Tab-separated table of C-alpha atoms in Angstrom:
chain	number	residue	atom	x	y	z
A	1	MET	CA	87.171	112.809	117.888
A	2	GLY	CA	85.991	110.754	114.962
A	3	GLU	CA	85.338	107.046	114.719
A	4	ALA	CA	88.710	106.355	113.187
A	5	GLY	CA	90.387	107.773	116.267
A	6	ARG	CA	94.107	107.815	116.709
A	7	THR	CA	96.533	105.035	117.312
A	8	SER	CA	98.305	107.210	119.866
A	9	SER	CA	96.841	109.726	122.205
A	10	PRO	CA	98.591	112.981	121.402
A	11	THR	CA	99.922	115.192	124.123
A	12	THR	CA	98.487	113.816	127.324
A	13	GLY	CA	98.187	110.103	126.607
A	14	THR	CA	99.614	107.405	128.780
A	15	GLY	CA	102.299	105.207	127.336
A	16	ASN	CA	103.809	107.916	125.183
A	17	SER	CA	107.410	108.831	125.845
A	18	PRO	CA	108.289	112.469	126.529
A	19	ARG	CA	109.870	112.641	123.071
A	20	VAL	CA	106.705	111.447	121.363
A	21	ILE	CA	104.561	113.845	123.406
A	22	ARG	CA	106.895	116.697	122.478
A	23	ALA	CA	106.613	115.726	118.807
A	24	TRP	CA	102.792	115.747	118.992
A	25	GLN	CA	102.961	119.207	120.557
A	26	ALA	CA	105.238	120.363	117.744
A	27	LEU	CA	102.786	119.004	115.168
A	28	GLU	CA	100.061	121.206	116.647
A	29	THR	CA	102.023	124.186	115.357
A	30	VAL	CA	101.873	122.937	111.738
A	31	ALA	CA	98.973	124.639	109.959
A	32	ASP	CA	97.074	123.164	107.025
A	33	PRO	CA	98.463	125.236	104.142
A	34	GLU	CA	95.062	125.593	102.464
A	35	ILE	CA	93.069	126.289	105.644
A	36	PRO	CA	95.628	127.919	107.941
A	37	VAL	CA	93.259	128.230	110.935
A	38	ILE	CA	93.448	124.501	111.570
A	39	ASN	CA	96.527	122.384	112.293
A	40	VAL	CA	97.425	118.955	110.969
A	41	VAL	CA	96.574	117.227	114.267
A	42	GLU	CA	93.072	118.768	114.391
A	43	MET	CA	92.726	117.827	110.748
A	44	GLY	CA	93.302	114.177	111.690
A	45	MET	CA	96.182	113.873	109.242
A	46	ILE	CA	98.614	112.443	111.779
A	47	ALA	CA	98.076	108.695	111.976
A	48	ASP	CA	100.923	107.885	114.335
A	49	VAL	CA	104.035	109.291	115.984
A	50	ARG	CA	106.673	106.912	117.303
A	51	GLU	CA	110.331	106.610	118.201
A	52	SER	CA	112.649	104.685	115.931
A	53	ASP	CA	116.298	103.722	116.485
A	54	ALA	CA	117.436	106.951	114.889
A	55	GLY	CA	114.730	109.444	115.742
A	56	ILE	CA	111.045	110.211	115.305
A	57	VAL	CA	108.717	108.748	112.677
A	58	VAL	CA	105.484	110.549	111.779
A	59	ASP	CA	102.812	108.736	109.753
A	60	LEU	CA	100.873	111.211	107.648
A	61	THR	CA	97.565	110.124	106.108
A	62	PRO	CA	96.679	112.568	103.295
A	63	THR	CA	93.212	114.067	102.964
A	64	PHE	CA	93.085	113.640	99.195
A	65	ALA	CA	95.502	111.465	97.225
A	66	GLY	CA	96.070	114.302	94.769
A	67	CYS	CA	96.479	116.995	97.409
A	68	PRO	CA	99.211	119.275	96.070
A	69	ALA	CA	100.082	120.451	99.589
A	70	ILE	CA	101.463	117.084	100.745
A	71	ASP	CA	105.099	117.888	100.025
A	72	LEU	CA	104.804	121.238	101.759
A	73	ILE	CA	103.151	119.606	104.804
A	74	ARG	CA	105.949	117.004	104.980
A	75	THR	CA	108.556	119.735	104.962
A	76	GLU	CA	106.724	121.735	107.631
A	77	ILE	CA	106.345	118.659	109.839
A	78	ARG	CA	110.042	117.886	109.605
A	79	ARG	CA	110.900	121.484	110.427
A	80	ALA	CA	108.545	121.683	113.426
A	81	VAL	CA	109.695	118.414	114.987
A	82	ARG	CA	113.336	119.324	114.409
A	83	ASP	CA	112.737	122.673	116.078
A	84	ALA	CA	111.428	120.689	119.057
A	85	GLY	CA	114.857	119.140	119.451
A	86	GLU	CA	114.840	116.052	117.212
A	87	SER	CA	117.629	115.668	114.687
A	88	ASP	CA	116.229	112.739	112.711
A	89	VAL	CA	112.600	113.049	111.557
A	90	THR	CA	110.999	110.756	109.006
A	91	VAL	CA	107.551	111.468	107.552
A	92	CYS	CA	105.816	108.456	105.969
A	93	VAL	CA	102.728	108.969	103.803
A	94	VAL	CA	100.300	106.153	104.666
A	95	PHE	CA	96.816	105.107	103.535
A	96	ASP	CA	96.145	102.817	106.448
A	97	PRO	CA	94.253	104.185	108.238
A	98	PRO	CA	92.709	106.050	105.309
A	99	TRP	CA	91.954	109.692	106.074
A	100	THR	CA	88.244	110.359	106.279
A	101	SER	CA	86.508	113.564	107.295
A	102	ASP	CA	85.491	111.757	110.513
A	103	ARG	CA	89.101	112.184	111.638
A	104	ILE	CA	88.719	115.957	112.006
A	105	THR	CA	88.556	116.712	115.733
A	106	GLU	CA	85.733	118.642	117.441
A	107	GLU	CA	87.983	121.691	117.875
A	108	GLY	CA	88.907	121.367	114.225
A	109	ARG	CA	85.269	121.376	113.151
A	110	GLN	CA	84.569	124.473	115.219
A	111	LYS	CA	87.559	126.240	113.676
A	112	LEU	CA	86.407	125.372	110.159
A	113	LYS	CA	82.989	126.802	110.979
A	114	ASP	CA	84.459	129.987	112.465
A	115	PHE	CA	86.525	130.285	109.290
A	116	GLY	CA	83.256	130.304	107.262
A	117	LEU	CA	83.717	126.802	105.937
A	118	ALA	CA	80.867	124.402	106.700
A	119	PRO	CA	82.415	121.366	108.408
A	120	PRO	CA	81.743	117.841	107.154
A	121	SER	CA	78.901	116.058	108.913
A	122	ALA	CA	80.182	114.026	111.821
A	123	LYS	CA	79.364	110.520	110.686
A	124	SER	CA	80.123	110.335	107.019
A	125	CYS	CA	80.511	106.553	107.038
A	126	GLY	CA	83.232	106.924	104.475
A	127	GLY	CA	81.415	108.673	101.686
A	128	PRO	CA	79.092	111.348	100.443
A	129	GLN	CA	75.369	110.977	100.020
A	130	ALA	CA	73.752	113.105	97.334
A	131	SER	CA	70.929	114.058	99.709
A	132	ALA	CA	73.332	115.065	102.488
A	133	LEU	CA	74.898	117.654	100.207
A	134	GLU	CA	71.549	119.380	99.686
A	135	ALA	CA	70.980	120.602	103.232
A	136	VAL	CA	74.421	121.530	104.498
A	137	PRO	CA	73.950	123.956	107.412
A	138	CYS	CA	75.082	127.466	106.462
A	139	PRO	CA	78.198	128.411	108.477
A	140	HIS	CA	77.030	132.048	108.558
A	141	CYS	CA	73.409	131.788	109.753
A	142	GLY	CA	72.904	128.091	110.512
A	143	SER	CA	69.986	127.669	108.095
A	144	VAL	CA	69.606	124.367	106.273
A	145	GLU	CA	67.705	126.059	103.440
A	146	THR	CA	70.781	125.659	101.286
A	147	GLU	CA	71.559	124.279	97.848
A	148	MET	CA	74.603	122.586	96.481
A	149	GLU	CA	75.898	124.677	93.578
A	150	SER	CA	78.957	122.679	92.582
A	151	LEU	CA	80.617	119.515	93.856
A	152	PHE	CA	84.018	121.009	93.133
A	153	GLY	CA	85.358	124.182	94.721
A	154	PRO	CA	88.609	126.104	95.039
A	155	THR	CA	90.412	123.090	96.500
A	156	LEU	CA	89.790	119.355	96.115
A	157	CYS	CA	88.268	119.077	99.569
A	158	ARG	CA	85.565	121.759	99.162
A	159	SER	CA	82.173	122.005	97.464
A	160	ILE	CA	80.206	125.216	96.828
A	161	HIS	CA	76.759	125.949	98.295
A	162	TYR	CA	74.250	128.785	98.438
A	163	CYS	CA	72.147	129.777	101.438
A	164	GLN	CA	68.571	130.819	100.619
A	165	GLU	CA	68.140	132.318	104.087
A	166	CYS	CA	71.061	134.754	104.279
A	167	ARG	CA	71.639	134.754	100.517
A	168	GLN	CA	75.312	134.101	100.657
A	169	SER	CA	77.355	131.453	99.004
A	170	PHE	CA	79.646	129.374	101.166
A	171	GLU	CA	82.050	126.487	100.937
A	172	HIS	CA	81.675	123.121	102.574
A	173	PHE	CA	84.373	120.655	103.543
A	174	LYS	CA	83.342	117.485	101.736
A	175	GLU	CA	82.631	114.226	103.495
A	176	VAL	CA	85.059	111.598	102.345
B	1	MET	CA	101.950	86.856	94.944
B	2	ASN	CA	102.248	86.780	91.168
B	3	ARG	CA	104.516	89.788	90.834
B	4	SER	CA	104.317	90.284	87.073
B	5	ALA	CA	100.499	90.093	87.100
B	6	VAL	CA	100.306	92.700	89.883
B	7	ILE	CA	102.683	94.957	87.971
B	8	ASP	CA	100.549	94.588	84.834
B	9	LEU	CA	97.417	95.501	86.817
B	10	LEU	CA	99.083	98.532	88.417
B	11	TYR	CA	100.261	99.817	85.031
B	12	ARG	CA	96.724	99.562	83.661
B	13	LEU	CA	95.288	101.446	86.643
B	14	ALA	CA	98.012	104.079	86.679
B	15	ASP	CA	98.040	104.748	82.955
B	16	ASP	CA	94.234	105.010	82.789
B	17	ALA	CA	94.304	107.586	85.593
B	18	LEU	CA	97.154	109.603	84.093
B	19	ILE	CA	95.697	109.778	80.591
B	20	ILE	CA	92.085	110.555	81.584
B	21	GLY	CA	93.572	113.119	83.982
B	22	HIS	CA	95.352	114.785	81.107
B	23	ARG	CA	92.212	114.718	78.967
B	24	ASP	CA	90.236	116.276	81.847
B	25	SER	CA	92.870	118.973	82.222
B	26	GLU	CA	92.418	119.940	78.585
B	27	TRP	CA	89.096	121.513	79.634
B	28	THR	CA	90.833	123.927	81.987
B	29	GLY	CA	89.912	127.386	80.738
B	30	LEU	CA	87.621	126.034	78.019
B	31	ALA	CA	84.676	124.294	79.689
B	32	PRO	CA	81.201	125.667	78.889
B	33	ILE	CA	80.640	127.175	82.349
B	34	LEU	CA	82.959	128.202	85.174
B	35	GLU	CA	81.758	125.499	87.587
B	36	GLU	CA	82.582	122.825	85.017
B	37	ASP	CA	85.932	124.380	84.306
B	38	ILE	CA	86.699	123.969	88.008
B	39	ALA	CA	85.100	120.516	88.187
B	40	PHE	CA	87.130	119.107	85.294
B	41	SER	CA	90.308	120.740	86.597
B	42	SER	CA	89.663	119.260	90.058
B	43	MET	CA	88.958	115.825	88.635
B	44	ALA	CA	92.143	116.089	86.581
B	45	GLN	CA	94.060	116.883	89.759
B	46	ASP	CA	92.479	113.876	91.506
B	47	GLU	CA	93.362	111.563	88.607
B	48	MET	CA	96.963	112.780	88.505
B	49	GLY	CA	97.150	112.116	92.251
B	50	HIS	CA	95.721	108.634	91.771
B	51	ALA	CA	98.197	107.924	88.967
B	52	LEU	CA	101.060	109.053	91.199
B	53	MET	CA	99.934	106.703	93.978
B	54	TYR	CA	99.776	103.735	91.595
B	55	TYR	CA	103.176	104.622	90.094
B	56	GLN	CA	104.597	104.727	93.610
B	57	LEU	CA	103.311	101.212	94.260
B	58	LEU	CA	105.018	100.181	91.025
B	59	HIS	CA	108.225	101.876	92.140
B	60	GLU	CA	108.081	99.936	95.408
B	61	LEU	CA	107.947	96.766	93.301
B	62	GLY	CA	111.169	97.739	91.543
B	63	GLU	CA	109.844	99.730	88.557
B	64	PRO	CA	111.323	103.170	87.726
B	65	GLU	CA	110.467	106.441	89.502
B	66	PRO	CA	106.939	107.861	88.982
B	67	ASP	CA	108.185	110.813	86.910
B	68	THR	CA	110.116	108.486	84.646
B	69	LEU	CA	107.061	106.296	84.184
B	70	ALA	CA	104.820	109.225	83.308
B	71	PHE	CA	107.201	111.280	81.204
B	72	ASN	CA	109.733	108.910	79.740
B	73	ARG	CA	107.717	106.129	78.157
B	74	ARG	CA	106.409	105.907	74.619
B	75	ALA	CA	102.840	105.193	73.579
B	76	ARG	CA	103.477	101.476	73.017
B	77	ASP	CA	104.729	101.126	76.620
B	78	PHE	CA	101.444	102.432	78.029
B	79	LYS	CA	98.723	100.017	79.095
B	80	CYS	CA	95.788	102.414	79.262
B	81	CYS	CA	92.487	101.581	77.568
B	82	GLY	CA	91.540	103.233	74.277
B	83	LEU	CA	88.608	105.113	75.814
B	84	VAL	CA	90.847	107.475	77.778
B	85	CYS	CA	93.094	108.135	74.767
B	86	LEU	CA	90.366	109.455	72.476
B	87	PRO	CA	90.706	113.201	71.879
B	88	ASN	CA	88.183	115.596	73.449
B	89	LYS	CA	87.623	117.496	70.196
B	90	ARG	CA	85.925	120.115	72.384
B	91	ASP	CA	82.889	117.833	72.345
B	92	TRP	CA	81.181	118.295	75.706
B	93	ALA	CA	78.641	115.520	75.107
B	94	PHE	CA	81.357	112.982	74.320
B	95	CYS	CA	83.534	114.007	77.254
B	96	THR	CA	80.611	113.843	79.678
B	97	VAL	CA	79.557	110.406	78.438
B	98	ARG	CA	83.126	109.112	78.430
B	99	LYS	CA	83.774	110.408	81.922
B	100	PHE	CA	80.609	108.742	83.194
B	101	LEU	CA	81.394	105.374	81.563
B	102	PHE	CA	84.985	105.555	82.828
B	103	ASP	CA	84.215	106.640	86.393
B	104	ALA	CA	81.489	104.003	86.692
B	105	ALA	CA	84.050	101.365	85.677
B	106	GLU	CA	86.598	102.765	88.125
B	107	SER	CA	84.018	102.672	90.903
B	108	VAL	CA	83.260	99.013	90.237
B	109	ARG	CA	86.969	98.228	90.054
B	110	LEU	CA	87.895	100.162	93.208
B	111	ALA	CA	85.094	98.484	95.157
B	112	ALA	CA	86.516	95.099	94.158
B	113	LEU	CA	90.115	96.143	94.815
B	114	SER	CA	89.183	97.377	98.307
B	115	GLU	CA	88.932	93.676	99.144
B	116	SER	CA	92.123	92.757	97.294
B	117	ALA	CA	94.466	90.194	98.803
B	118	TYR	CA	97.328	92.540	97.869
B	119	ALA	CA	97.188	94.760	100.952
B	120	PRO	CA	98.946	97.916	99.639
B	121	LEU	CA	96.499	98.054	96.726
B	122	ALA	CA	93.491	97.340	98.954
B	123	GLN	CA	94.434	100.232	101.270
B	124	LEU	CA	94.917	102.610	98.380
B	125	ALA	CA	91.679	101.520	96.674
B	126	ARG	CA	89.658	102.245	99.823
B	127	LYS	CA	91.063	105.767	99.859
B	128	LEU	CA	90.600	106.489	96.153
B	129	ARG	CA	87.093	105.072	96.182
B	130	SER	CA	85.888	107.749	98.592
B	131	GLU	CA	87.143	110.439	96.184
B	132	LYS	CA	85.829	108.730	93.072
B	133	LYS	CA	82.272	108.900	94.390
B	134	TYR	CA	82.266	112.638	93.765
B	135	HIS	CA	83.312	112.156	90.166
B	136	LEU	CA	80.508	109.715	89.579
B	137	MET	CA	77.919	111.965	91.271
B	138	HIS	CA	79.087	114.770	88.996
B	139	ASP	CA	78.974	112.670	85.828
B	140	ARG	CA	75.590	111.100	86.572
B	141	ALA	CA	74.011	114.501	87.148
B	142	TRP	CA	75.303	115.803	83.806
B	143	VAL	CA	74.444	112.721	81.744
B	144	VAL	CA	70.857	112.866	82.980
B	145	LYS	CA	70.619	116.658	82.711
B	146	LEU	CA	71.877	116.728	79.126
B	147	GLY	CA	69.937	113.626	78.075
B	148	GLU	CA	66.708	115.123	79.405
B	149	SER	CA	67.385	118.621	78.081
B	150	THR	CA	66.224	119.119	74.486
B	151	GLU	CA	65.895	116.880	71.448
B	152	ASP	CA	69.164	118.325	70.160
B	153	GLY	CA	70.831	117.583	73.509
B	154	ARG	CA	69.525	114.031	73.619
B	155	GLN	CA	70.654	113.342	70.055
B	156	ARG	CA	74.150	114.614	70.736
B	157	MET	CA	74.363	112.478	73.857
B	158	GLN	CA	73.089	109.419	71.962
B	159	LYS	CA	75.647	109.961	69.220
B	160	ALA	CA	78.381	110.328	71.847
B	161	LEU	CA	77.245	107.140	73.602
B	162	ASP	CA	77.121	105.145	70.349
B	163	PHE	CA	80.683	106.237	69.599
B	164	ALA	CA	82.061	105.760	73.126
B	165	TYR	CA	80.423	102.474	74.096
B	166	PRO	CA	82.598	100.011	72.100
B	167	HIS	CA	85.693	101.751	73.467
B	168	ALA	CA	84.195	101.614	76.966
B	169	LEU	CA	83.761	97.847	76.610
B	170	GLY	CA	87.469	97.837	75.753
B	171	MET	CA	88.233	98.965	79.329
B	172	PHE	CA	87.649	95.323	80.257
B	173	GLU	CA	90.012	93.795	77.728
B	174	PRO	CA	91.081	90.428	79.156
B	175	THR	CA	94.819	90.028	79.684
B	176	GLU	CA	97.102	87.168	80.631
B	177	SER	CA	97.036	88.491	84.188
B	178	ASP	CA	93.296	87.834	84.589
B	179	GLU	CA	93.510	84.255	85.830
B	180	PRO	CA	96.495	84.613	88.174
B	181	LEU	CA	95.024	87.810	89.672
B	182	ALA	CA	91.588	86.263	90.154
B	183	GLN	CA	92.971	83.046	91.614
B	184	ALA	CA	95.131	84.944	94.068
B	185	GLY	CA	92.158	87.072	95.158
B	186	ILE	CA	93.900	90.247	93.977
B	187	CYS	CA	91.428	91.403	91.313
B	188	PRO	CA	88.306	89.803	89.807
B	189	ARG	CA	88.277	88.738	86.154
B	190	GLU	CA	87.669	91.509	83.648
B	191	ARG	CA	84.495	89.920	82.267
B	192	GLU	CA	83.068	89.855	85.783
B	193	LEU	CA	83.864	93.554	86.306
B	194	CYS	CA	82.387	94.327	82.883
B	195	SER	CA	79.052	92.775	83.711
B	196	GLN	CA	78.900	94.633	87.049
B	197	TRP	CA	79.706	97.853	85.204
B	198	ALA	CA	77.048	97.284	82.543
B	199	SER	CA	74.401	96.808	85.244
B	200	ALA	CA	75.589	99.957	87.010
B	201	VAL	CA	75.464	102.274	83.986
B	202	ALA	CA	72.230	100.939	82.427
B	203	PRO	CA	69.718	102.617	84.807
B	204	VAL	CA	71.423	106.023	84.527
B	205	LEU	CA	71.534	105.892	80.738
B	206	LYS	CA	67.895	104.826	80.707
B	207	LYS	CA	66.938	107.729	82.949
B	208	ALA	CA	68.750	110.038	80.524
B	209	GLY	CA	66.646	108.619	77.676
B	210	LEU	CA	69.668	107.021	76.045
B	211	ARG	CA	69.824	103.621	74.399
B	212	VAL	CA	72.765	101.203	74.598
B	213	ASN	CA	73.602	99.349	71.411
B	214	GLU	CA	73.465	95.746	72.622
B	215	ASN	CA	75.409	94.609	69.561
B	216	ALA	CA	78.370	96.902	70.242
B	217	ARG	CA	81.659	95.014	69.946
B	218	PRO	CA	84.525	95.923	72.255
B	219	VAL	CA	87.552	97.741	70.859
B	220	TYR	CA	90.613	96.071	72.372
B	221	GLY	CA	94.354	96.693	72.143
B	222	GLY	CA	95.120	99.274	74.812
B	223	ARG	CA	96.143	96.779	77.473
B	224	VAL	CA	98.836	95.371	75.168
B	225	GLY	CA	100.134	98.733	73.966
B	226	ARG	CA	98.097	99.173	70.765
B	227	HIS	CA	96.591	102.646	70.987
B	228	PRO	CA	94.793	105.199	68.842
B	229	GLU	CA	97.193	107.681	67.205
B	230	ALA	CA	95.775	110.293	69.589
B	231	LEU	CA	97.804	108.860	72.485
B	232	ALA	CA	101.130	109.595	70.790
B	233	GLU	CA	99.948	113.162	70.172
B	234	LEU	CA	98.853	113.515	73.805
B	235	LEU	CA	102.203	112.217	75.073
B	236	GLU	CA	104.115	114.558	72.822
B	237	SER	CA	102.296	117.476	74.406
B	238	MET	CA	102.356	116.133	77.985
B	239	GLN	CA	106.019	115.074	77.958
B	240	MET	CA	107.396	118.021	76.011
B	241	VAL	CA	108.829	120.007	78.909
B	242	TYR	CA	110.293	116.966	80.689
B	243	GLN	CA	111.922	115.749	77.496
B	244	ILE	CA	113.794	119.025	77.021
B	245	ASP	CA	115.890	118.096	80.060
B	246	PRO	CA	115.011	114.803	81.787
B	247	SER	CA	117.674	115.423	84.440
B	248	ALA	CA	116.254	118.791	85.505
B	249	ASN	CA	115.338	119.240	89.154
B	250	TRP	CA	111.758	120.431	89.808
């Protein structure tokens, strides 16, 4: 787990009510629409889950402010938590804590890599370094003989790289 | 909190983001190489997202809905700076220089706003700042690459810089909100931001072999709703579909 951590421990934590634990479990079934191998909890997009007077409140911290998938993710979260037995589910988009790539869990990073997408380096300290983008380990062969081809890829969160060793291009999840 | 000063600041930030976002999007399908087509489209998407976030803060302060703010205001109601309004004219040198000057200013501004006493804006600024870094890395690389390319390339970039610079200085047009915002610790004075910006862009322009005209005089007016004619044309195009049926459900 990244530095930012979570305000609540998801499914096994102490202090969480059975309803909150059940909601966290439901959230693990919500896939990231752009990278469907990873769910929104592994992605670190869930900032908090809590009970309110009426039902369950989920705080969602978006990866990129302009992410076009936010509305879809909100809808999917509401559906999943409702399916888990809650009738009143509110999803709040929050920027505190801000999402950073450090919030992606270890399992999440492994899944990104298995998907062929080079995960962000673990300690981004909140931003990219030009030099760090020049030696991104290739997700196919592991070589660091790689070059950054373009800072912008098929989605806002990805850059494009080329591996000199296995001569394949690959995408990298940007550090933010 | 000085509510009207905060609202003025948020309109400036939001409108700058929306209009440069639209200008960036005009390169979609037309940029010189595929990677740049994608880069400008991505940056446009980022800027639209940033504009939406600022409009939402405005909405929380009692202003109309984001869609209404973007698609149902006239040019004179906008508070964006003149630099973002200027047409692209399919001039890659100008657009690269403008983007660099603009993103450098945004970076300086977002760094300052990350410490803002107005907490919702400070939280948002910290988030947007981490995205903006990629824009600036992109712009810096291109300004230097084109400036160092050929004599023709350098001359085009110099011409673009000479044209853009007075408008870029206009990004820091002082407004009546300056003092109340600075005194409340919400946003530093524009002249302070301008001098930080000038020091930030100078080394990059120098590396690119470009010269700043020290006598350039700022072009003001945008922050009080006086815009180049190009903004009205842009809005006509951007708002066309919405205006056909403002009550339509998307």
